[in-house]
Short mmCIF file of C-alpha atoms in Angstrom, two decimals:
data_model
loop_
_atom_site.label_atom_id
_atom_site.label_comp_id
_atom_site.label_asym_id
_atom_site.label_seq_id
_atom_site.Cartn_x
_atom_site.Cartn_y
_atom_site.Cartn_z
CA ILE Q 1 32.26 -30.01 10.97
CA GLY Q 2 35.80 -31.16 10.87
CA ASP Q 3 38.94 -32.18 12.65
CA ASP Q 4 42.61 -33.26 11.78
CA GLU Q 5 41.44 -36.42 10.10
CA GLN Q 6 38.15 -35.82 8.39
CA SER Q 7 35.68 -33.16 7.37
CA LEU Q 8 32.05 -33.12 6.61
CA GLN Q 9 30.61 -30.12 4.60
CA ILE Q 10 26.96 -29.13 4.95
CA ALA Q 11 25.34 -26.48 2.67
CA ALA Q 12 22.12 -24.69 3.19
CA ASP Q 13 20.55 -26.30 0.17
CA GLN Q 14 20.79 -29.72 2.05
CA PHE Q 15 17.76 -28.60 4.42
CA GLU Q 16 14.75 -30.54 3.36
CA PHE Q 17 11.53 -28.58 3.97
CA ASP Q 18 8.39 -30.68 4.04
CA MET Q 19 4.95 -29.40 2.56
CA GLU Q 20 3.16 -26.95 5.07
CA ALA Q 21 -0.41 -25.71 4.82
CA GLY Q 22 -1.62 -22.29 5.62
CA PRO Q 23 -4.80 -20.29 5.39
CA GLU Q 24 -6.00 -18.16 2.41
CA ILE Q 25 -8.80 -15.57 2.70
CA HIS Q 26 -10.01 -13.79 -0.48
CA LEU Q 27 -12.75 -11.10 -0.47
CA MET Q 28 -14.00 -9.34 -3.54
CA PHE Q 29 -16.55 -6.61 -4.12
CA LEU Q 30 -18.18 -6.30 -7.50
CA SER Q 31 -19.66 -2.87 -8.46
CA PRO Q 32 -22.47 -2.43 -10.90
CA GLN Q 33 -20.08 -0.37 -13.12
CA GLY Q 34 -17.84 -3.42 -13.49
CA TRP Q 35 -15.15 -2.39 -11.14
CA GLN Q 36 -13.82 -5.00 -8.67
CA ALA Q 37 -12.12 -4.39 -5.29
CA GLU Q 38 -9.99 -7.45 -4.12
CA LEU Q 39 -8.59 -8.18 -0.64
CA ARG Q 40 -6.44 -11.19 -0.24
CA TYR Q 41 -4.42 -12.76 2.52
CA PHE Q 42 -2.28 -15.88 2.97
CA GLY Q 43 0.36 -17.06 5.20
CA VAL Q 44 2.35 -20.31 6.23
CA ALA Q 45 3.37 -19.78 9.97
CA SER Q 46 6.42 -22.17 9.70
CA TRP Q 47 8.53 -24.29 7.36
CA GLU Q 48 11.16 -26.16 9.46
CA SER Q 49 14.03 -28.45 8.76
CA ILE Q 50 16.65 -30.00 11.05
CA ILE Q 51 19.90 -31.69 10.21
CA ASP Q 52 21.27 -33.88 12.92
CA LEU Q 53 24.91 -34.61 12.50
CA LEU Q 54 25.35 -37.00 15.25
CA TYR Q 55 25.48 -40.00 13.02
CA ALA Q 56 26.52 -38.14 9.74
CA ALA Q 57 30.16 -38.68 10.24
CA PRO Q 58 32.46 -41.56 11.36
CA SER Q 59 33.34 -39.71 14.47
CA PRO Q 60 30.76 -37.47 16.41
CA VAL Q 61 33.66 -35.15 17.61
CA GLY Q 62 34.84 -32.23 15.44
CA GLN Q 63 35.11 -28.50 15.22
CA LEU Q 64 32.19 -26.47 13.99
CA LEU Q 65 33.10 -24.10 11.17
CA PHE Q 66 31.29 -21.40 9.37
CA ASP Q 67 32.76 -20.43 5.98
CA GLY Q 68 36.07 -21.58 7.33
CA GLN Q 69 36.03 -19.78 10.54
CA GLY Q 70 35.91 -21.80 13.80
CA GLN Q 71 32.74 -21.00 15.90
CA SER Q 72 33.58 -23.09 18.95
CA ALA Q 73 35.93 -25.60 20.39
CA LEU Q 74 35.80 -29.28 19.82
CA VAL Q 75 32.00 -30.35 19.77
CA ARG Q 76 29.90 -33.34 19.70
CA ASN Q 77 26.22 -33.93 18.82
CA PRO Q 78 25.93 -30.96 16.42
CA LEU Q 79 22.42 -29.87 15.38
CA LEU Q 80 21.48 -27.65 12.64
CA GLY Q 81 18.07 -26.01 12.03
CA CYS Q 82 16.44 -23.61 9.68
CA GLU Q 83 13.02 -22.14 9.66
CA SER Q 84 11.04 -19.81 7.49
CA GLU Q 85 7.67 -17.98 7.68
CA LEU Q 86 5.75 -16.31 4.90
CA TYR Q 87 2.89 -13.80 5.03
CA SER Q 88 1.27 -11.78 2.33
CA THR Q 89 -1.59 -9.08 2.27
CA GLU Q 90 -2.65 -7.41 -1.02
CA PHE Q 91 -5.39 -5.11 -2.03
CA ASN Q 92 -6.18 -4.76 -5.85
CA PHE Q 93 -8.51 -2.87 -8.20
CA ARG Q 94 -9.77 -4.91 -11.16
CA ARG Q 95 -11.80 -4.29 -14.20
CA PRO Q 96 -12.60 -6.73 -16.94
CA ILE Q 97 -11.75 -5.58 -20.60
CA ALA Q 98 -12.57 -8.70 -22.48
CA PRO Q 99 -14.24 -11.93 -21.57
CA TRP Q 100 -10.81 -13.57 -21.01
CA LEU Q 101 -8.85 -10.80 -19.52
CA THR Q 102 -9.07 -8.77 -16.27
CA PRO Q 103 -6.03 -6.43 -15.50
CA MET Q 104 -5.47 -5.37 -11.85
CA ILE Q 105 -3.29 -2.94 -9.99
CA GLY Q 106 -2.83 -2.72 -6.31
CA PHE Q 107 -0.67 -2.52 -3.23
CA ARG Q 108 0.98 -5.57 -1.53
CA TRP Q 109 2.57 -6.18 1.87
CA VAL Q 110 4.74 -9.14 2.48
CA GLU Q 111 6.56 -10.42 5.76
CA LEU Q 112 9.30 -12.96 5.34
CA GLN Q 113 11.05 -14.23 8.34
CA GLU Q 114 13.94 -16.84 8.46
CA ALA Q 115 15.89 -18.28 11.29
CA TYR Q 116 19.07 -20.43 11.12
CA ALA Q 117 20.85 -21.94 14.20
CA ALA Q 118 23.66 -24.34 14.96
CA ALA Q 119 24.10 -26.05 18.39
CA ALA Q 120 26.66 -28.47 19.65
CA LEU Q 121 28.04 -29.57 23.01
CA GLU Q 122 31.71 -28.83 23.74
CA ARG Q 123 34.03 -31.88 24.12
CA PRO Q 124 36.33 -32.94 25.89
CA ALA Q 125 34.61 -31.93 29.14
CA VAL Q 126 36.69 -29.73 31.46
CA VAL Q 127 34.75 -30.64 34.40
CA ALA Q 128 32.90 -33.95 35.13
CA ASP Q 129 29.13 -33.84 34.85
CA VAL Q 130 29.49 -30.45 33.19
CA ASP Q 131 28.62 -29.64 29.49
CA ARG Q 132 29.08 -26.41 27.60
CA LEU Q 133 26.33 -25.92 24.90
CA HIS Q 134 27.42 -23.53 22.11
CA VAL Q 135 24.63 -21.90 19.98
CA VAL Q 136 25.05 -19.58 16.86
CA ALA Q 137 21.79 -18.17 15.68
CA TYR Q 138 20.94 -15.84 12.70
CA GLU Q 139 17.37 -14.16 12.36
CA THR Q 140 16.09 -12.19 9.45
CA HIS Q 141 13.01 -10.27 8.96
CA ASN Q 142 12.07 -8.66 5.67
CA HIS Q 143 9.26 -6.18 5.47
CA LEU Q 144 8.28 -5.58 1.84
CA TYR Q 145 5.81 -2.87 0.73
CA GLY Q 146 5.21 -2.08 -2.88
CA LEU Q 147 2.83 -1.72 -6.04
CA GLN Q 148 2.02 -4.59 -8.12
CA CYS Q 149 0.11 -5.17 -11.42
CA GLY Q 150 -1.20 -8.05 -13.17
CA ALA Q 151 -4.04 -9.96 -14.82
CA ASP Q 152 -6.43 -12.83 -14.48
CA LEU Q 153 -6.77 -14.90 -17.75
CA SER Q 154 -9.72 -17.12 -18.48
CA LEU Q 155 -8.15 -20.12 -20.50
CA LEU Q 156 -11.26 -22.13 -20.76
CA ASN Q 157 -14.85 -21.14 -20.39
CA ARG Q 158 -17.50 -22.67 -22.55
CA GLY Q 159 -20.49 -21.86 -20.44
CA GLY Q 160 -20.32 -25.29 -18.55
CA PRO Q 161 -19.47 -25.83 -15.01
CA LEU Q 162 -15.70 -26.20 -15.72
CA ARG Q 163 -13.53 -23.03 -15.97
CA ILE Q 164 -9.67 -23.10 -16.27
CA ASN Q 165 -7.98 -19.96 -15.38
CA SER Q 166 -4.52 -18.36 -14.60
CA SER Q 167 -3.23 -15.32 -13.06
CA ILE Q 168 0.09 -13.45 -12.97
CA LYS Q 169 1.40 -10.64 -10.75
CA GLY Q 170 4.49 -8.84 -10.32
CA GLY Q 171 5.99 -5.60 -8.81
CA VAL Q 172 8.90 -3.89 -7.34
CA TYR Q 173 8.97 -3.59 -3.44
CA PHE Q 174 10.83 -1.48 -0.81
CA ASN Q 175 12.39 -4.05 1.52
CA ASP Q 176 13.33 -2.98 5.08
CA ALA Q 177 15.31 -5.90 6.27
CA ASP Q 178 16.59 -6.64 9.82
CA LEU Q 179 19.29 -9.04 10.98
CA VAL Q 180 20.19 -10.19 14.45
CA ALA Q 181 23.09 -12.66 14.82
CA ALA Q 182 23.91 -14.23 18.29
CA ARG Q 183 26.55 -16.48 19.57
CA GLU Q 184 26.06 -17.94 23.13
CA SER Q 185 27.43 -20.54 25.41
CA PHE Q 186 25.76 -22.21 28.28
CA THR Q 187 27.07 -24.14 31.06
CA ILE Q 188 24.86 -27.32 31.81
CA ALA Q 189 25.53 -29.02 35.17
CA SER Q 190 23.89 -32.03 36.49
CA GLY Q 191 22.63 -31.48 40.27
CA PRO Q 192 20.45 -33.26 42.55
CA ASP Q 193 17.46 -31.34 41.43
CA GLY Q 194 18.25 -31.96 37.76
CA ALA Q 195 20.19 -29.91 35.03
CA ILE Q 196 21.33 -26.24 35.99
CA VAL Q 197 21.79 -23.98 33.10
CA GLU Q 198 23.76 -20.80 33.29
CA THR Q 199 24.72 -18.31 30.55
CA GLU Q 200 28.59 -18.32 30.22
CA SER Q 201 29.02 -15.86 27.43
CA PHE Q 202 26.83 -13.88 24.91
CA ARG Q 203 27.74 -11.98 21.76
CA GLU Q 204 25.13 -10.18 19.48
CA ALA Q 205 25.44 -8.15 16.32
CA VAL Q 206 22.50 -6.41 14.54
CA ASP Q 207 21.99 -4.52 11.14
CA GLU Q 208 19.29 -3.06 9.15
CA GLU Q 209 19.25 -2.58 5.27
CA SER Q 210 16.98 -1.02 2.77
CA HIS Q 211 16.72 -2.77 -0.44
CA VAL Q 212 14.73 -2.85 -3.67
CA SER Q 213 13.13 -6.26 -4.11
CA PHE Q 214 11.06 -8.06 -6.75
CA LEU Q 215 8.07 -10.35 -6.27
CA SER Q 216 6.40 -12.49 -8.91
CA GLU Q 217 3.45 -14.77 -8.48
CA ILE Q 218 1.74 -17.16 -10.94
CA THR Q 219 -1.34 -19.21 -10.26
CA PHE Q 220 -2.97 -21.96 -12.51
CA GLY Q 221 -6.25 -23.65 -11.58
CA ALA Q 222 -9.65 -24.77 -12.31
CA THR Q 223 -13.02 -23.98 -10.99
CA TRP Q 224 -16.14 -26.17 -10.80
CA GLN Q 225 -19.40 -24.41 -10.55
CA VAL Q 226 -21.94 -26.35 -8.41
CA ARG Q 227 -24.59 -23.70 -7.95
CA ASN Q 228 -24.86 -20.04 -9.05
CA TRP Q 229 -23.45 -19.07 -5.58
CA LEU Q 230 -21.09 -21.93 -4.90
CA ALA Q 231 -18.00 -23.11 -6.55
CA PHE Q 232 -14.96 -25.33 -5.73
CA ARG Q 233 -11.44 -24.04 -6.80
CA GLY Q 234 -8.05 -25.65 -6.93
CA GLY Q 235 -4.74 -25.43 -8.59
CA TRP Q 236 -1.06 -24.76 -8.12
CA GLN Q 237 0.50 -21.55 -7.04
CA LEU Q 238 4.14 -20.11 -7.42
CA LEU Q 239 5.88 -17.25 -5.71
CA TRP Q 240 9.27 -15.92 -6.36
CA LEU Q 241 11.04 -13.37 -4.29
CA GLU Q 242 14.24 -11.66 -5.25
CA GLY Q 243 16.48 -9.22 -3.15
CA VAL Q 244 15.63 -10.49 0.26
CA ALA Q 245 17.70 -11.46 3.35
CA MET Q 246 17.95 -15.14 3.95
CA ALA Q 247 19.26 -16.43 7.31
CA PRO Q 248 21.82 -18.93 6.09
CA GLU Q 249 23.41 -16.39 3.66
CA GLN Q 250 24.24 -14.07 6.68
CA LEU Q 251 27.10 -16.29 7.67
CA ALA Q 252 29.67 -14.94 5.10
CA THR Q 253 28.79 -11.29 6.00
CA THR Q 254 28.59 -11.47 9.89
CA VAL Q 255 31.53 -11.93 12.36
CA LEU Q 256 30.49 -12.81 15.93
CA GLY Q 257 33.88 -13.38 17.38
CA ASP Q 258 34.54 -15.31 20.57
CA PRO Q 259 32.59 -13.71 23.40
CA ARG Q 260 35.00 -15.26 25.84
CA MET Q 261 37.90 -13.03 24.56
CA ASP Q 262 38.20 -9.35 25.12
CA GLY Q 263 38.49 -7.36 22.10
CA SER Q 264 37.19 -10.06 19.77
CA PRO Q 265 35.39 -8.52 16.67
CA SER Q 266 31.71 -8.55 16.28
CA GLU Q 267 30.12 -7.05 13.26
CA ALA Q 268 27.01 -7.75 11.08
CA ARG Q 269 26.06 -6.71 7.54
CA ALA Q 270 22.59 -7.82 6.27
CA ASN Q 271 22.89 -9.59 3.00
CA THR Q 272 19.85 -8.70 0.93
CA ASP Q 273 20.86 -10.44 -2.26
CA GLY Q 274 19.11 -13.67 -1.72
CA SER Q 275 16.22 -15.12 -3.54
CA THR Q 276 13.59 -17.76 -2.69
CA PHE Q 277 10.90 -19.71 -4.44
CA TYR Q 278 7.79 -21.16 -2.95
CA HIS Q 279 5.24 -23.33 -4.78
CA GLY Q 280 2.33 -25.68 -3.85
CA PRO Q 281 -1.13 -26.63 -4.42
CA TYR Q 282 -4.33 -24.64 -3.16
CA ALA Q 283 -8.02 -25.75 -2.72
CA SER Q 284 -10.83 -23.46 -1.81
CA ILE Q 285 -14.54 -22.87 -1.59
CA GLU Q 286 -16.01 -19.86 -3.53
CA VAL Q 287 -19.24 -18.41 -2.21
CA VAL Q 288 -21.04 -15.41 -3.99
CA TRP Q 289 -23.81 -13.28 -2.41
#
């Protein structure tokens, strides 16, 4: 955001995401021949971060810019938001080949969704008691399908209740990535019955790209065996995705133009060169029957 006297630059890495919790379900079938069939799902519904620039600059009025291109007229009360969702489902076959090593191979399906939006009120007002709200939004949806391989490692198991273990997985995935970019202006007028909202202009651009992506996951944890059929597990999990479409990175490859001007260009190209890294603790109960 900037004007003739000052400028304030905001980068996507300035979004601060809090720790979010999600469910994990892990089912395993143990055959008498030693084979193991494993089904695992986990997901986090939403990470969300908002940057309110109302008090971030000496003056609350400026021009909203994306990569040097103006996206609206003079604005006030700018607000930026970013949201991310991650879901993973995998099915693996495993077979121990040593007391400390269990290789695995399987299929994995990952859904990564991102949304980025900027909103601001236009100023100065042309008509009294009327505001124009400008919104620019980018949504990406990554559908990843692929094979993975890996192994479980037993780092400490002396026959007592405590076991320390680690696992590593990796694979190459086909990524079907979608991008939807939109720019919209609303007229907000104050009336006797409250605010009246009308859509003044709308511009949308979409694209779909197929890309090869890479996923790697590492966990490190401990298990405390309470009974033969009951144990408590906990540790740390790390997940890295490479070759995915991240919402803020679409600004440089997307042109939305000005929907109020005839012939203004509008073009979207999904950028699938992004990478993202997730990590956090996990805790679970293990039941065997």
